[in-house]
GROMACS .gro file of N, CA, C and O in nm:
model
  236
    1MET      N    1   2.196  -1.664  14.973
    1MET     CA    2   2.030  -1.623  14.942
    1MET      C    3   1.901  -1.718  15.074
    1MET      O    4   1.857  -1.581  15.080
    2TYR      N    5   1.995  -1.713  15.141
    2TYR     CA    6   1.938  -1.797  15.234
    2TYR      C    7   1.873  -1.684  15.333
    2TYR      O    8   1.770  -1.704  15.372
    3ASN      N    9   1.930  -1.591  15.293
    3ASN     CA   10   1.941  -1.492  15.460
    3ASN      C   11   1.835  -1.466  15.434
    3ASN      O   12   1.734  -1.372  15.521
    4TYR      N   13   1.786  -1.399  15.321
    4TYR     CA   14   1.651  -1.307  15.247
    4TYR      C   15   1.525  -1.387  15.287
    4TYR      O   16   1.499  -1.413  15.331
    5PHE      N   17   1.603  -1.510  15.262
    5PHE     CA   18   1.429  -1.618  15.350
    5PHE      C   19   1.411  -1.638  15.465
    5PHE      O   20   1.378  -1.608  15.495
    6ALA      N   21   1.558  -1.590  15.508
    6ALA     CA   22   1.540  -1.592  15.697
    6ALA      C   23   1.510  -1.492  15.745
    6ALA      O   24   1.383  -1.473  15.789
    7LEU      N   25   1.522  -1.379  15.631
    7LEU     CA   26   1.509  -1.317  15.726
    7LEU      C   27   1.318  -1.235  15.607
    7LEU      O   28   1.238  -1.178  15.755
    8SER      N   29   1.325  -1.239  15.547
    8SER     CA   30   1.116  -1.282  15.499
    8SER      C   31   1.057  -1.359  15.572
    8SER      O   32   0.975  -1.301  15.611
    9LEU      N   33   1.029  -1.459  15.659
    9LEU     CA   34   1.096  -1.565  15.781
    9LEU      C   35   0.994  -1.469  15.825
    9LEU      O   36   0.928  -1.516  15.917
   10VAL      N   37   1.097  -1.469  15.896
   10VAL     CA   38   1.077  -1.308  16.054
   10VAL      C   39   1.051  -1.282  16.062
   10VAL      O   40   0.918  -1.163  16.104
   11ALA      N   41   1.060  -1.174  15.914
   11ALA     CA   42   0.906  -1.082  15.875
   11ALA      C   43   0.823  -1.114  15.898
   11ALA      O   44   0.667  -0.968  15.981
   12PHE      N   45   0.778  -1.213  15.803
   12PHE     CA   46   0.561  -1.268  15.863
   12PHE      C   47   0.602  -1.266  15.990
   12PHE      O   48   0.450  -1.291  16.033
   13ILE      N   49   0.650  -1.290  16.051
   13ILE     CA   50   0.592  -1.412  16.156
   13ILE      C   51   0.556  -1.290  16.276
   13ILE      O   52   0.481  -1.296  16.346
   14GLY      N   53   0.694  -1.152  16.289
   14GLY     CA   54   0.683  -1.046  16.302
   14GLY      C   55   0.551  -1.052  16.243
   14GLY      O   56   0.482  -0.956  16.388
   15ILE      N   57   0.486  -0.970  16.167
   15ILE     CA   58   0.313  -0.916  16.099
   15ILE      C   59   0.256  -0.984  16.149
   15ILE      O   60   0.185  -0.901  16.243
   16VAL      N   61   0.210  -1.128  16.158
   16VAL     CA   62   0.167  -1.207  16.263
   16VAL      C   63   0.212  -1.173  16.382
   16VAL      O   64   0.017  -1.142  16.462
   17VAL      N   65   0.294  -1.190  16.479
   17VAL     CA   66   0.213  -1.165  16.634
   17VAL      C   67   0.213  -1.047  16.619
   17VAL      O   68   0.142  -1.018  16.709
   18PHE      N   69   0.253  -0.919  16.601
   18PHE     CA   70   0.150  -0.754  16.663
   18PHE      C   71   0.055  -0.752  16.566
   18PHE      O   72   0.053  -0.653  16.600
   19ASP      N   73  -0.009  -0.836  16.501
   19ASP     CA   74  -0.173  -0.789  16.471
   19ASP      C   75  -0.247  -0.821  16.556
   19ASP      O   76  -0.325  -0.934  16.566
   20ASP      N   77  -0.254  -0.782  16.624
   20ASP     CA   78  -0.338  -0.685  16.700
   20ASP      C   79  -0.476  -0.713  16.684
   20ASP      O   80  -0.580  -0.734  16.750
   21ASP      N   81  -0.479  -0.573  16.664
   21ASP     CA   82  -0.626  -0.494  16.562
   21ASP      C   83  -0.626  -0.590  16.402
   21ASP      O   84  -0.543  -0.468  16.314
   22PRO      N   85  -0.717  -0.595  16.377
   22PRO     CA   86  -0.738  -0.628  16.171
   22PRO      C   87  -0.771  -0.577  16.153
   22PRO      O   88  -0.759  -0.538  15.996
   23THR      N   89  -0.786  -0.471  16.194
   23THR     CA   90  -0.935  -0.337  16.121
   23THR      C   91  -0.835  -0.176  16.085
   23THR      O   92  -0.796  -0.161  16.040
   24GLY      N   93  -0.657  -0.253  16.209
   24GLY     CA   94  -0.518  -0.152  16.144
   24GLY      C   95  -0.489  -0.216  16.122
   24GLY      O   96  -0.465  -0.319  16.208
   25VAL      N   97  -0.337  -0.111  16.068
   25VAL     CA   98  -0.185  -0.204  16.086
   25VAL      C   99  -0.078  -0.031  16.237
   25VAL      O  100  -0.135   0.083  16.174
   26SER      N  101  -0.029  -0.127  16.268
   26SER     CA  102   0.056  -0.021  16.304
   26SER      C  103   0.212  -0.050  16.274
   26SER      O  104   0.263  -0.102  16.150
   27LEU      N  105   0.285   0.036  16.382
   27LEU     CA  106   0.341   0.074  16.357
   27LEU      C  107   0.500  -0.035  16.282
   27LEU      O  108   0.534  -0.075  16.222
   28GLN      N  109   0.470  -0.077  16.419
   28GLN     CA  110   0.555  -0.279  16.443
   28GLN      C  111   0.524  -0.328  16.246
   28GLN      O  112   0.579  -0.388  16.253
   29GLU      N  113   0.416  -0.356  16.247
   29GLU     CA  114   0.354  -0.421  16.084
   29GLU      C  115   0.392  -0.333  16.024
   29GLU      O  116   0.455  -0.398  15.945
   30TRP      N  117   0.421  -0.201  15.977
   30TRP     CA  118   0.472  -0.129  15.848
   30TRP      C  119   0.582  -0.176  15.861
   30TRP      O  120   0.702  -0.158  15.735
   31ILE      N  121   0.701  -0.157  16.006
   31ILE     CA  122   0.819  -0.173  15.941
   31ILE      C  123   0.926  -0.340  15.911
   31ILE      O  124   0.936  -0.400  15.858
   32PHE      N  125   0.786  -0.453  15.938
   32PHE     CA  126   0.821  -0.580  15.939
   32PHE      C  127   0.799  -0.653  15.779
   32PHE      O  128   0.865  -0.644  15.730
   33PHE      N  129   0.718  -0.533  15.742
   33PHE     CA  130   0.655  -0.516  15.660
   33PHE      C  131   0.772  -0.441  15.483
   33PHE      O  132   0.763  -0.488  15.449
   34ALA      N  133   0.862  -0.303  15.530
   34ALA     CA  134   0.902  -0.300  15.422
   34ALA      C  135   1.067  -0.457  15.484
   34ALA      O  136   1.109  -0.401  15.380
   35VAL      N  137   1.072  -0.449  15.591
   35VAL     CA  138   1.189  -0.562  15.598
   35VAL      C  139   1.081  -0.673  15.482
   35VAL      O  140   1.197  -0.711  15.455
   36LEU      N  141   0.989  -0.709  15.465
   36LEU     CA  142   0.948  -0.821  15.380
   36LEU      C  143   0.975  -0.781  15.273
   36LEU      O  144   1.004  -0.835  15.187
   37VAL      N  145   0.955  -0.631  15.225
   37VAL     CA  146   0.994  -0.594  15.045
   37VAL      C  147   1.072  -0.567  15.051
   37VAL      O  148   1.160  -0.614  14.915
   38TYR      N  149   1.183  -0.482  15.085
   38TYR     CA  150   1.342  -0.506  15.103
   38TYR      C  151   1.413  -0.704  15.067
   38TYR      O  152   1.520  -0.654  15.041
   39ALA      N  153   1.399  -0.772  15.156
   39ALA     CA  154   1.389  -0.896  15.099
   39ALA      C  155   1.360  -0.926  14.997
   39ALA      O  156   1.450  -1.056  14.921
   40ALA      N  157   1.223  -0.900  14.964
   40ALA     CA  158   1.210  -0.997  14.834
   40ALA      C  159   1.305  -0.880  14.731
   40ALA      O  160   1.311  -0.970  14.626
   41ILE      N  161   1.210  -0.789  14.765
   41ILE     CA  162   1.418  -0.710  14.668
   41ILE      C  163   1.524  -0.773  14.660
   41ILE      O  164   1.538  -0.757  14.532
   42SER      N  165   1.589  -0.766  14.716
   42SER     CA  166   1.718  -0.787  14.748
   42SER      C  167   1.757  -0.947  14.632
   42SER      O  168   1.762  -0.976  14.613
   43PHE      N  169   1.582  -1.012  14.751
   43PHE     CA  170   1.630  -1.184  14.635
   43PHE      C  171   1.620  -1.111  14.550
   43PHE      O  172   1.733  -1.249  14.418
   44PHE      N  173   1.595  -1.073  14.501
   44PHE     CA  174   1.471  -1.142  14.279
   44PHE      C  175   1.561  -1.091  14.229
   44PHE      O  176   1.652  -1.114  14.160
   45ARG      N  177   1.673  -0.968  14.254
   45ARG     CA  178   1.814  -0.934  14.253
   45ARG      C  179   1.967  -0.989  14.220
   45ARG      O  180   2.009  -0.997  14.120
   46ARG      N  181   2.005  -1.064  14.406
   46ARG     CA  182   2.054  -1.162  14.378
   46ARG      C  183   2.040  -1.331  14.242
   46ARG      O  184   2.136  -1.357  14.144
   47TYR      N  185   1.922  -1.319  14.253
   47TYR     CA  186   1.887  -1.441  14.141
   47TYR      C  187   1.853  -1.425  13.981
   47TYR      O  188   1.932  -1.428  13.938
   48PHE      N  189   1.845  -1.306  13.949
   48PHE     CA  190   1.823  -1.204  13.811
   48PHE      C  191   1.997  -1.209  13.781
   48PHE      O  192   2.010  -1.217  13.692
   49GLU      N  193   2.132  -1.149  13.897
   49GLU     CA  194   2.194  -1.150  13.857
   49GLU      C  195   2.287  -1.277  13.836
   49GLU      O  196   2.401  -1.247  13.689
   50HIS      N  197   2.212  -1.291  13.932
   50HIS     CA  198   2.308  -1.493  13.938
   50HIS      C  199   2.246  -1.541  13.767
   50HIS      O  200   2.365  -1.603  13.722
   51LEU      N  201   2.135  -1.495  13.673
   51LEU     CA  202   2.045  -1.608  13.551
   51LEU      C  203   2.149  -1.556  13.467
   51LEU      O  204   2.204  -1.531  13.435
   52ARG      N  205   2.215  -1.373  13.470
   52ARG     CA  206   2.265  -1.339  13.313
   52ARG      C  207   2.375  -1.379  13.401
   52ARG      O  208   2.435  -1.383  13.258
   53GLN      N  209   2.435  -1.382  13.524
   53GLN     CA  210   2.583  -1.451  13.501
   53GLN      C  211   2.572  -1.621  13.445
   53GLN      O  212   2.649  -1.683  13.328
   54GLN      N  213   2.487  -1.681  13.446
   54GLN     CA  214   2.434  -1.820  13.391
   54GLN      C  215   2.497  -1.752  13.211
   54GLN      O  216   2.548  -1.869  13.124
   55ILE      N  217   2.375  -1.744  13.225
   55ILE     CA  218   2.393  -1.732  13.022
   55ILE      C  219   2.483  -1.620  13.004
   55ILE      O  220   2.503  -1.721  12.819
   56GLY      N  221   2.544  -1.535  13.068
   56GLY     CA  222   2.744  -1.493  12.973
   56GLY      C  223   2.758  -1.631  13.017
   56GLY      O  224   2.852  -1.617  12.862
   57ARG      N  225   2.809  -1.704  13.061
   57ARG     CA  226   2.905  -1.871  13.061
   57ARG      C  227   2.850  -1.909  12.947
   57ARG      O  228   2.930  -1.950  12.923
   58GLY      N  229   2.672  -1.938  12.912
   58GLY     CA  230   2.646  -2.058  12.805
   58GLY      C  231   2.566  -2.099  12.851
   58GLY      O  232   2.605  -2.269  12.778
   59GLY      N  233   2.532  -2.094  12.973
   59GLY     CA  234   2.455  -2.175  13.017
   59GLY      C  235   2.576  -2.249  13.166
   59GLY      O  236   2.459  -2.409  13.218
   0.00000   0.00000   0.00000
């Protein structure tokens, strides 16, 4: 799950680096945003799967 955190951090830094124009969004920023959303969804999917397994074992 640390890899999703690292992926989110890299995407966030990429968005900040490529933000030359505060009034618009570049293609690179959209790509990094998509990576950020993917990492967040994957993290929460894995987290809830882990919780479901813990509940199934009885705690």
